[in-house]
Amino acid sequence: MDIDLLLNSFPKLIVASIITLKLLSASLVIGLFIGLFFAILRVNNNLVLGKFAYGYSYIFRGTPLLVQIFIIYYGFGQVEFIRDSIFWVILKEPYWCAIIAFALNTGAYTSEILRSAFQTINPGLIEAGKSLGINNKIIFYKIQIPIAIRQSLPAYGNEIILMLKGTSLASTVTLMDLTGVAKYIISTTFKPIEVFVVAGSIYLFITFIIHNLIKFFEKKYSFE
Amino acid sequence: MNIFKKFGLGLLISLFLTISANADKIRIGTEGAYPPWNSKDASGKLIGFEVELAWALCRYIGQQCIIVEQDWDGMIPALQMRKFDAIMAGMSITDERKKVITFSQGYADEVASLAVMKGSDLEGMDTPEGVNLTLGGSSVNKALKTITGALAGKTVCTQTGTIHQNFLESGDVGKVNVRTYKTQDDVNLDLASGRCDVALAAAVAFTDYAEKSGKPVVLVGPTFSGGAFGNGVGVGLRQASQMGEDSAQGKRDAALLKAFNKAIDQARKDGVISRLAIKHFGFDASM
């Protein structure tokens, strides 16, 4: 064990974890909106929109994240009309490609989590709202969404942690995130164990924080 | 003896046979993704200059070989962890690598070059044909200055953990915006897509890609050698001192170094290296 290397790589990896956190938070925020949108389509009674939302979630949950990020980054880059379109301004940057892939992926899982939460809401609560003469929109925003979010917190916490580890794939499209910088240090020192131990510990620490945040919110919004 | 015992014994025997069959074979690691040095055909079989040279060297050594595939970024750690005994993967002999492994004498040498897509404003850079960093001198300095100016503000792409990345980060060409990739294939793809303004690798890696893909990739600027680019490509081996020079493994590693050096001498004398180089590179890259 090379203690010097452990200590030297630590500050570099801490700086790199900022990129990891940026990727994680950006894709989670966008993914949450995507997930909410598609979950609403799923619980809606419109059959066509429901099937469309189902198809989206089926495709993005059924293919590896690595394949998705490769298609968006290397795949789209090979298509000439995409390169000539205005989308290229965004797709040219590895950072945005990674965020798009991550957001679409986590969006698919989030939509499933929220859908099941919507469907398990006690119908009595909605009926209570209706009998009080509250209109459907307000029932949805004030009763269904808050309950669904509370119901889905444990599962969503899991998804955040999975996504944190998913961001390590950003290094495959040249981004210098935590894993990317770890690999870079290894390529000059040829000592993988030390560097990956430090990188792994940082991932573990971030997971620890996420885990406790979710626990805090679960308590705060518990029904008791 | 019941059936389970028989089955267990059979398993043990077959395991023992596999281990003992592999014990005296030399395992050679290669990347399989750096044509024409080493690559894979459509069926996944390893091919290329170094794969054929490896078979030839093994014949000279008189021992059986297994060629093992390994990602470039884990090549040296894999050698040290004894996943294989020798590296033949277009790996240049550099002082930095010599700190952790040892090399046989060089068997081939090949220059590096910048490449762009046709129509780039880097085309027609005014530099000498070749720059040898070891020689130095005013013409080399002038060329480096020209390149520094040309690369300023450009995204320069290269494979991670290579002499090319080392050169770009050495400061010889100023502070460059370097983007690194896991394989040369990925570098080529992003050069073609326009995400990279310019790329740096072995000159043949680009000409090979241009030829096979039909993409208008052109070499620009001088060819580079010496300095950060090392002293030719050799067989990477473990330092005998890694496991202790008196240990059985240390002795085996020291013997391998001798055997490879001798085999390369013979292969060179017989013209085998030249012949294979001309076959794969189109010119005699042997040394």
XYZ file of C-alpha atoms in Angstrom:
511
model
C 0.000 0.000 0.000
C 1.465 3.314 -1.086
C 0.358 5.771 1.620
C 1.814 8.782 -0.221
C -0.260 7.988 -3.269
C -3.373 7.640 -1.092
C -2.793 11.105 0.373
C -1.785 12.707 -2.934
C -4.717 11.391 -4.909
C -7.268 12.322 -2.252
C -7.509 16.110 -2.974
C -7.569 15.487 -6.744
C -10.393 12.984 -6.355
C -12.326 15.314 -4.051
C -12.209 18.020 -6.737
C -13.315 15.452 -9.321
C -16.274 14.421 -7.183
C -17.717 17.915 -7.736
C -18.252 16.960 -11.399
C -19.846 13.709 -10.243
C -22.228 15.620 -7.948
C -23.049 18.108 -10.703
C -23.880 15.282 -13.113
C -25.935 13.551 -10.439
C -27.962 16.582 -9.376
C -28.613 17.837 -12.917
C -29.790 14.444 -14.134
C -31.899 13.856 -11.017
C -33.705 17.205 -11.319
C -34.405 16.744 -15.036
C -35.172 13.055 -14.488
C -37.681 13.851 -11.749
C -39.680 16.085 -14.101
C -39.493 13.498 -16.875
C -40.527 10.798 -14.416
C -43.447 12.796 -13.043
C -44.620 13.621 -16.570
C -44.575 10.000 -17.722
C -46.069 8.726 -14.454
C -49.025 11.066 -14.988
C -49.391 9.756 -18.545
C -49.415 6.224 -17.161
C -52.147 6.796 -14.567
C -54.150 8.859 -17.059
C -57.008 7.016 -18.726
C -55.803 7.875 -22.237
C -54.714 4.542 -23.744
C -52.380 5.917 -26.452
C -50.462 8.203 -24.092
C -50.310 5.421 -21.531
C -48.790 3.022 -24.057
C -46.303 5.687 -25.137
C -45.165 6.222 -21.542
C -44.981 2.475 -21.040
C -42.823 2.110 -24.158
C -40.426 4.803 -22.960
C -39.951 3.201 -19.584
C -39.682 -0.253 -21.158
C -36.879 0.788 -23.498
C -34.840 2.775 -20.995
C -35.162 0.229 -18.212
C -34.503 -2.640 -20.579
C -31.170 -1.472 -22.010
C -27.874 -0.897 -20.188
C -27.024 2.689 -19.251
C -23.631 2.252 -20.924
C -25.310 1.421 -24.226
C -27.609 4.437 -23.896
C -24.739 6.829 -23.248
C -22.741 5.350 -26.152
C -25.673 5.731 -28.559
C -26.226 9.334 -27.513
C -22.531 10.252 -27.564
C -20.798 8.165 -30.248
C -23.920 7.092 -32.153
C -25.507 10.491 -32.765
C -22.080 11.958 -33.527
C -21.829 9.742 -36.599
C -25.094 10.925 -38.134
C -24.553 13.831 -40.458
C -27.954 15.514 -40.221
C -27.686 15.548 -36.435
C -24.261 17.153 -36.710
C -25.716 19.793 -39.020
C -28.734 20.482 -36.811
C -28.959 22.961 -33.939
C -28.976 20.038 -31.474
C -25.289 19.558 -32.190
C -24.468 22.566 -30.009
C -25.638 20.476 -27.051
C -24.755 16.997 -28.307
C -21.214 18.109 -29.132
C -20.441 18.435 -25.425
C -19.782 15.186 -23.543
C -21.179 16.845 -20.410
C -24.631 17.353 -21.928
C -24.662 13.958 -23.605
C -24.015 12.362 -20.219
C -26.744 14.411 -18.538
C -29.260 13.586 -21.293
C -28.512 9.860 -21.021
C -28.615 9.858 -17.221
C -31.791 11.970 -17.054
C -33.641 9.767 -19.543
C -32.534 6.661 -17.696
C -33.406 7.830 -14.203
C -36.606 9.365 -15.615
C -37.773 5.926 -16.711
C -37.180 4.410 -13.274
C -38.665 7.442 -11.511
C -41.821 7.193 -13.639
C -42.279 3.588 -12.491
C -41.698 4.526 -8.860
C -44.200 7.405 -9.021
C -46.744 5.401 -11.007
C -46.889 2.680 -8.381
C -47.098 5.363 -5.688
C -50.055 7.010 -7.456
C -51.795 3.695 -7.844
C -51.442 2.754 -4.202
C -53.032 5.955 -2.887
C -56.039 5.030 -0.823
C -59.087 5.884 -3.014
C -60.871 6.991 0.138
C -58.599 10.062 0.325
C -59.572 11.153 -3.174
C -63.237 10.468 -2.488
C -62.980 12.510 0.702
C -61.652 15.409 -1.352
C -64.406 15.065 -3.881
C -67.122 14.923 -1.245
C -65.784 18.194 0.135
C -66.342 19.718 -3.294
C -62.659 20.237 -4.125
C -62.068 20.165 -7.866
C -60.019 17.446 -9.534
C -56.979 19.599 -10.279
C -56.575 20.670 -6.697
C -57.133 17.110 -5.494
C -54.311 16.060 -7.798
C -51.845 18.753 -6.739
C -52.714 18.942 -3.062
C -53.589 15.337 -2.245
C -52.287 12.880 -4.833
C -48.841 14.363 -5.580
C -47.782 14.944 -1.939
C -48.886 11.448 -0.938
C -47.224 9.889 -3.974
C -43.942 11.626 -3.205
C -44.017 10.450 0.393
C -44.871 6.900 -0.687
C -42.053 6.808 -3.191
C -39.298 8.246 -0.978
C -37.662 4.924 0.041
C -37.657 3.609 -3.524
C -36.521 6.951 -4.885
C -33.655 7.077 -2.381
C -32.528 3.787 -3.816
C -32.702 5.221 -7.314
C -30.545 8.215 -6.325
C -27.877 5.895 -4.964
C -27.986 3.744 -8.111
C -27.703 6.871 -10.220
C -24.685 8.085 -8.238
C -22.885 4.927 -9.244
C -24.243 5.233 -12.768
C -22.461 8.566 -13.168
C -19.159 6.670 -13.158
C -19.962 5.801 -16.785
C -19.412 9.473 -17.657
C -15.717 8.660 -17.752
C -16.344 6.560 -20.874
C -17.254 9.706 -22.787
C -14.108 11.587 -21.720
C -15.583 13.378 -18.701
C -13.195 13.766 -15.787
C -15.563 12.740 -13.027
C -14.491 10.806 -9.931
C -13.907 7.590 -11.880
C -12.350 9.462 -14.817
C -9.742 11.170 -12.641
C -9.095 7.915 -10.750
C -8.335 6.199 -14.055
C -6.161 9.122 -15.096
C -4.069 8.890 -11.917
C -3.744 5.130 -12.432
C -2.539 5.675 -15.993
C 0.427 7.652 -14.685
C 1.163 5.745 -11.451
C 0.130 2.212 -12.536
C -1.246 1.574 -9.049
C -4.964 0.815 -9.284
C -5.612 -0.484 -5.780
C -4.697 2.649 -3.824
C -6.521 5.025 -6.145
C -9.679 2.943 -6.435
C -9.777 2.527 -2.640
C -9.834 6.322 -2.255
C -12.370 6.777 -5.068
C -14.552 4.013 -3.642
C -14.462 5.613 -0.196
C -15.619 8.919 -1.634
C -18.547 7.205 -3.389
C -19.355 5.482 -0.110
C -19.297 8.780 1.761
C -21.627 10.439 -0.764
C -23.975 7.452 -0.482
C -23.899 7.826 3.300
C -25.051 11.452 3.003
C -27.792 10.637 0.480
C -28.996 7.757 2.626
C -29.303 9.969 5.693
C -30.980 12.811 3.805
C -33.648 10.422 2.547
C -34.109 9.043 6.040
C -34.537 12.587 7.339
C -37.195 13.389 4.744
C -38.965 10.105 5.338
C -39.282 11.017 9.001
C -40.265 14.588 8.310
C -43.073 13.652 5.948
C -44.254 10.553 7.751
C -47.992 10.319 8.317
C -47.812 9.679 12.029
C -16.883 -44.779 -4.894
C -20.130 -42.977 -5.420
C -20.883 -40.818 -8.420
C -20.205 -37.518 -6.647
C -16.730 -38.598 -5.613
C -16.000 -39.733 -9.150
C -17.266 -36.446 -10.510
C -15.252 -34.443 -7.982
C -12.083 -36.386 -8.724
C -12.585 -35.928 -12.466
C -12.996 -32.192 -11.921
C -9.819 -32.032 -9.864
C -7.841 -33.973 -12.434
C -9.029 -31.801 -15.308
C -8.276 -28.667 -13.273
C -4.789 -29.958 -12.522
C -4.220 -30.796 -16.183
C -5.274 -27.316 -17.284
C -2.999 -25.659 -14.743
C 0.021 -27.810 -15.533
C -0.583 -27.410 -19.266
C -0.484 -23.620 -18.873
C 2.363 -23.495 -16.393
C 5.250 -23.325 -18.850
C 3.465 -21.308 -21.502
C 4.389 -17.675 -21.940
C 1.330 -15.457 -21.650
C 1.533 -12.308 -23.749
C -0.875 -9.419 -23.198
C -2.052 -7.209 -26.056
C -4.800 -4.654 -26.491
C -6.389 -5.777 -29.734
C -7.598 -2.258 -30.493
C -4.648 -0.417 -32.005
C -4.431 -1.361 -35.664
C -2.135 -2.035 -37.426
C -0.066 -2.886 -34.326
C -2.682 -5.183 -32.855
C -6.390 -5.522 -33.463
C -9.179 -8.024 -33.905
C -10.858 -9.359 -37.012
C -14.632 -9.626 -37.393
C -14.697 -12.976 -35.623
C -12.860 -11.584 -32.586
C -9.521 -13.250 -33.376
C -6.457 -11.202 -32.475
C -4.513 -10.091 -35.534
C -1.901 -7.508 -36.473
C 1.838 -6.928 -36.528
C 2.491 -7.711 -32.892
C 0.298 -10.798 -32.816
C 2.234 -12.344 -35.687
C 5.541 -11.159 -34.264
C 4.630 -12.693 -30.896
C 4.097 -16.102 -32.530
C 7.420 -15.721 -34.356
C 9.313 -14.769 -31.181
C 7.785 -17.708 -29.336
C 9.051 -20.044 -32.028
C 12.574 -18.619 -31.564
C 12.284 -18.989 -27.792
C 10.989 -22.497 -28.287
C 8.132 -22.238 -25.846
C 4.383 -22.257 -26.305
C 2.548 -18.951 -25.983
C -0.932 -17.745 -25.207
C -1.955 -14.286 -26.332
C -4.237 -12.585 -23.831
C -6.415 -9.566 -24.471
C -6.282 -6.682 -21.992
C -7.647 -3.127 -22.036
C -4.907 -0.566 -22.512
C -5.550 1.366 -19.301
C -4.972 -1.743 -17.201
C -2.061 -3.153 -19.188
C 0.824 -2.464 -16.790
C -1.116 -3.286 -13.586
C -2.229 -6.568 -15.203
C 1.395 -7.456 -16.000
C 2.419 -6.718 -12.425
C -0.433 -8.798 -11.059
C 0.849 -11.708 -13.193
C -2.232 -11.958 -15.403
C 0.326 -12.396 -18.162
C 4.125 -12.413 -18.478
C 4.836 -9.966 -21.286
C 3.248 -6.956 -22.992
C 3.303 -6.599 -26.761
C 0.853 -3.777 -27.357
C 2.606 -1.004 -29.234
C 4.033 0.093 -25.913
C 6.892 2.555 -26.309
C 9.921 2.292 -24.083
C 9.823 5.361 -21.833
C 11.632 6.328 -18.644
C 8.321 6.719 -16.840
C 7.273 3.131 -17.575
C 10.776 1.849 -16.822
C 10.234 2.904 -13.217
C 7.648 0.145 -12.804
C 8.403 -2.467 -15.480
C 11.311 -3.399 -17.702
C 11.566 -3.635 -21.479
C 13.302 -5.866 -23.961
C 15.240 -4.163 -26.724
C 12.995 -2.341 -29.166
C 11.586 -4.313 -32.089
C 9.848 -1.541 -34.007
C 9.716 2.207 -34.081
C 7.068 4.401 -35.492
C 6.502 8.107 -35.459
C 3.562 9.992 -33.988
C 1.578 12.629 -35.815
C -1.269 15.060 -35.434
C -4.339 14.445 -37.567
C -7.335 16.566 -38.547
C -10.359 16.237 -40.793
C -9.912 17.636 -44.291
C -10.795 21.332 -44.395
C -9.427 22.119 -40.933
C -7.566 25.403 -40.542
C -4.621 23.425 -39.159
C -3.862 22.033 -42.609
C -0.717 23.388 -44.187
C 1.043 24.059 -40.892
C 4.514 25.381 -41.651
C 6.839 22.932 -39.867
C 9.727 20.643 -40.786
C 8.834 17.108 -41.828
C 10.050 15.454 -38.670
C 10.815 16.602 -35.136
C 13.116 14.579 -32.910
C 12.694 15.864 -29.370
C 15.878 14.176 -28.155
C 18.014 16.081 -30.664
C 16.463 19.447 -29.825
C 17.963 22.553 -31.400
C 16.554 25.735 -32.806
C 14.539 24.144 -35.631
C 12.806 21.830 -33.153
C 12.050 24.734 -30.823
C 10.688 26.766 -33.706
C 8.465 23.871 -34.800
C 7.162 23.390 -31.236
C 6.383 27.096 -31.103
C 4.400 26.898 -34.346
C 2.464 23.894 -33.005
C 1.821 25.641 -29.686
C 0.209 28.507 -31.569
C -1.795 26.190 -33.779
C -3.147 24.099 -30.892
C -4.118 27.045 -28.695
C -7.858 26.985 -27.992
C -8.297 23.665 -29.824
C -9.574 20.414 -28.349
C -6.822 17.838 -28.792
C -7.849 14.201 -28.426
C -5.687 11.221 -27.586
C -5.798 7.811 -25.945
C -5.378 7.763 -22.199
C -2.067 6.666 -20.675
C -0.049 6.981 -23.871
C 3.176 8.727 -24.862
C 0.945 11.056 -26.862
C -0.941 12.175 -23.779
C 2.368 12.619 -21.929
C 3.689 14.833 -24.699
C 0.570 17.007 -24.782
C 0.778 17.475 -21.014
C 4.553 17.980 -20.912
C 4.286 21.715 -21.587
C 6.348 21.439 -24.795
C 3.365 22.721 -26.748
C 1.976 25.050 -24.083
C -1.187 24.418 -22.130
C -3.378 22.275 -24.341
C -7.030 21.374 -23.904
C -6.559 17.579 -23.905
C -9.423 15.107 -24.040
C -8.551 11.464 -23.374
C -10.259 8.288 -24.586
C -10.169 4.658 -23.561
C -9.300 3.387 -27.041
C -7.903 4.774 -30.295
C -11.188 3.762 -31.974
C -13.030 6.255 -29.771
C -10.496 8.968 -30.652
C -11.065 8.288 -34.356
C -14.856 8.408 -33.957
C -14.755 11.774 -32.202
C -12.256 13.191 -34.673
C -14.674 12.261 -37.453
C -17.685 13.664 -35.576
C -15.943 17.006 -35.106
C -15.870 16.940 -31.311
C -12.083 16.875 -31.574
C -10.379 19.618 -33.541
C -7.209 17.591 -33.797
C -5.913 14.233 -32.540
C -2.484 12.813 -31.718
C -1.460 9.157 -32.097
C 0.867 6.913 -34.060
C 0.755 8.142 -37.662
C -0.187 4.659 -38.916
C -3.185 4.543 -36.565
C -4.684 7.461 -38.516
C -3.727 6.287 -41.994
C -5.139 2.853 -41.167
C -8.414 4.417 -39.990
C -8.649 6.728 -43.014
C -8.097 3.779 -45.318
C -10.630 1.469 -43.659
C -13.375 4.002 -42.922
C -12.985 6.159 -46.012
C -13.151 9.247 -43.787
C -11.063 12.250 -44.923
C -8.544 12.143 -42.080
C -5.272 13.883 -42.938
C -1.969 14.110 -41.100
C -0.723 17.614 -40.318
C 2.461 19.094 -38.871
C 5.677 17.191 -38.308
C 6.123 13.586 -37.287
C 7.312 13.287 -33.697
C 9.963 11.045 -32.173
C 12.363 11.004 -29.236
C 11.837 12.706 -25.874
C 8.399 11.999 -24.453
C 7.785 9.654 -27.381
C 10.274 7.140 -26.011
C 12.762 4.918 -27.752
C 10.853 2.530 -29.912
C 8.411 -0.204 -29.004
C 9.603 -3.197 -26.997
C 8.274 -6.151 -25.049
C 7.175 -5.011 -21.587
C 8.203 -7.383 -18.814
C 8.101 -7.498 -15.037
C 11.181 -6.296 -13.203
C 12.875 -9.327 -11.700
C 13.177 -7.355 -8.474
C 9.406 -7.139 -8.116
C 9.191 -10.591 -6.539
C 12.798 -10.704 -5.369
C 15.600 -11.600 -7.760
C 16.314 -14.884 -5.996
C 12.722 -16.068 -5.966
C 11.556 -18.592 -8.546
C 9.257 -15.998 -10.123
C 11.993 -13.363 -10.168
C 14.347 -15.806 -11.884
C 11.702 -16.724 -14.431
C 11.090 -13.026 -15.199
C 14.823 -12.395 -15.624
C 15.098 -15.425 -17.925
C 12.156 -14.184 -19.996
C 13.894 -10.840 -20.580
C 17.002 -12.637 -21.843
C 14.940 -14.986 -24.002
C 12.985 -12.151 -25.632
C 16.151 -10.129 -26.303
C 17.769 -13.116 -27.972
C 14.650 -13.949 -29.970
C 14.386 -10.355 -31.205
C 18.059 -10.475 -32.292
C 17.412 -13.634 -34.276
C 14.145 -12.425 -35.763
C 15.839 -9.222 -36.870
C 18.765 -11.099 -38.430
C 16.405 -13.392 -40.322
C 14.438 -10.412 -41.608
C 11.249 -11.601 -39.921
C 10.543 -8.275 -38.205
C 11.087 -6.286 -41.411
C 8.870 -8.627 -43.386
C 6.018 -8.415 -40.859
C 6.400 -4.629 -40.573
C 6.151 -4.146 -44.323
C 3.145 -6.469 -44.414
C 1.234 -4.521 -41.735
C 2.545 -0.949 -41.896
C 3.370 -0.682 -45.568
C 6.947 0.310 -44.697
C 9.840 -1.109 -42.700
C 9.214 0.028 -39.127
C 11.547 -2.567 -37.615
C 14.464 -1.565 -35.412
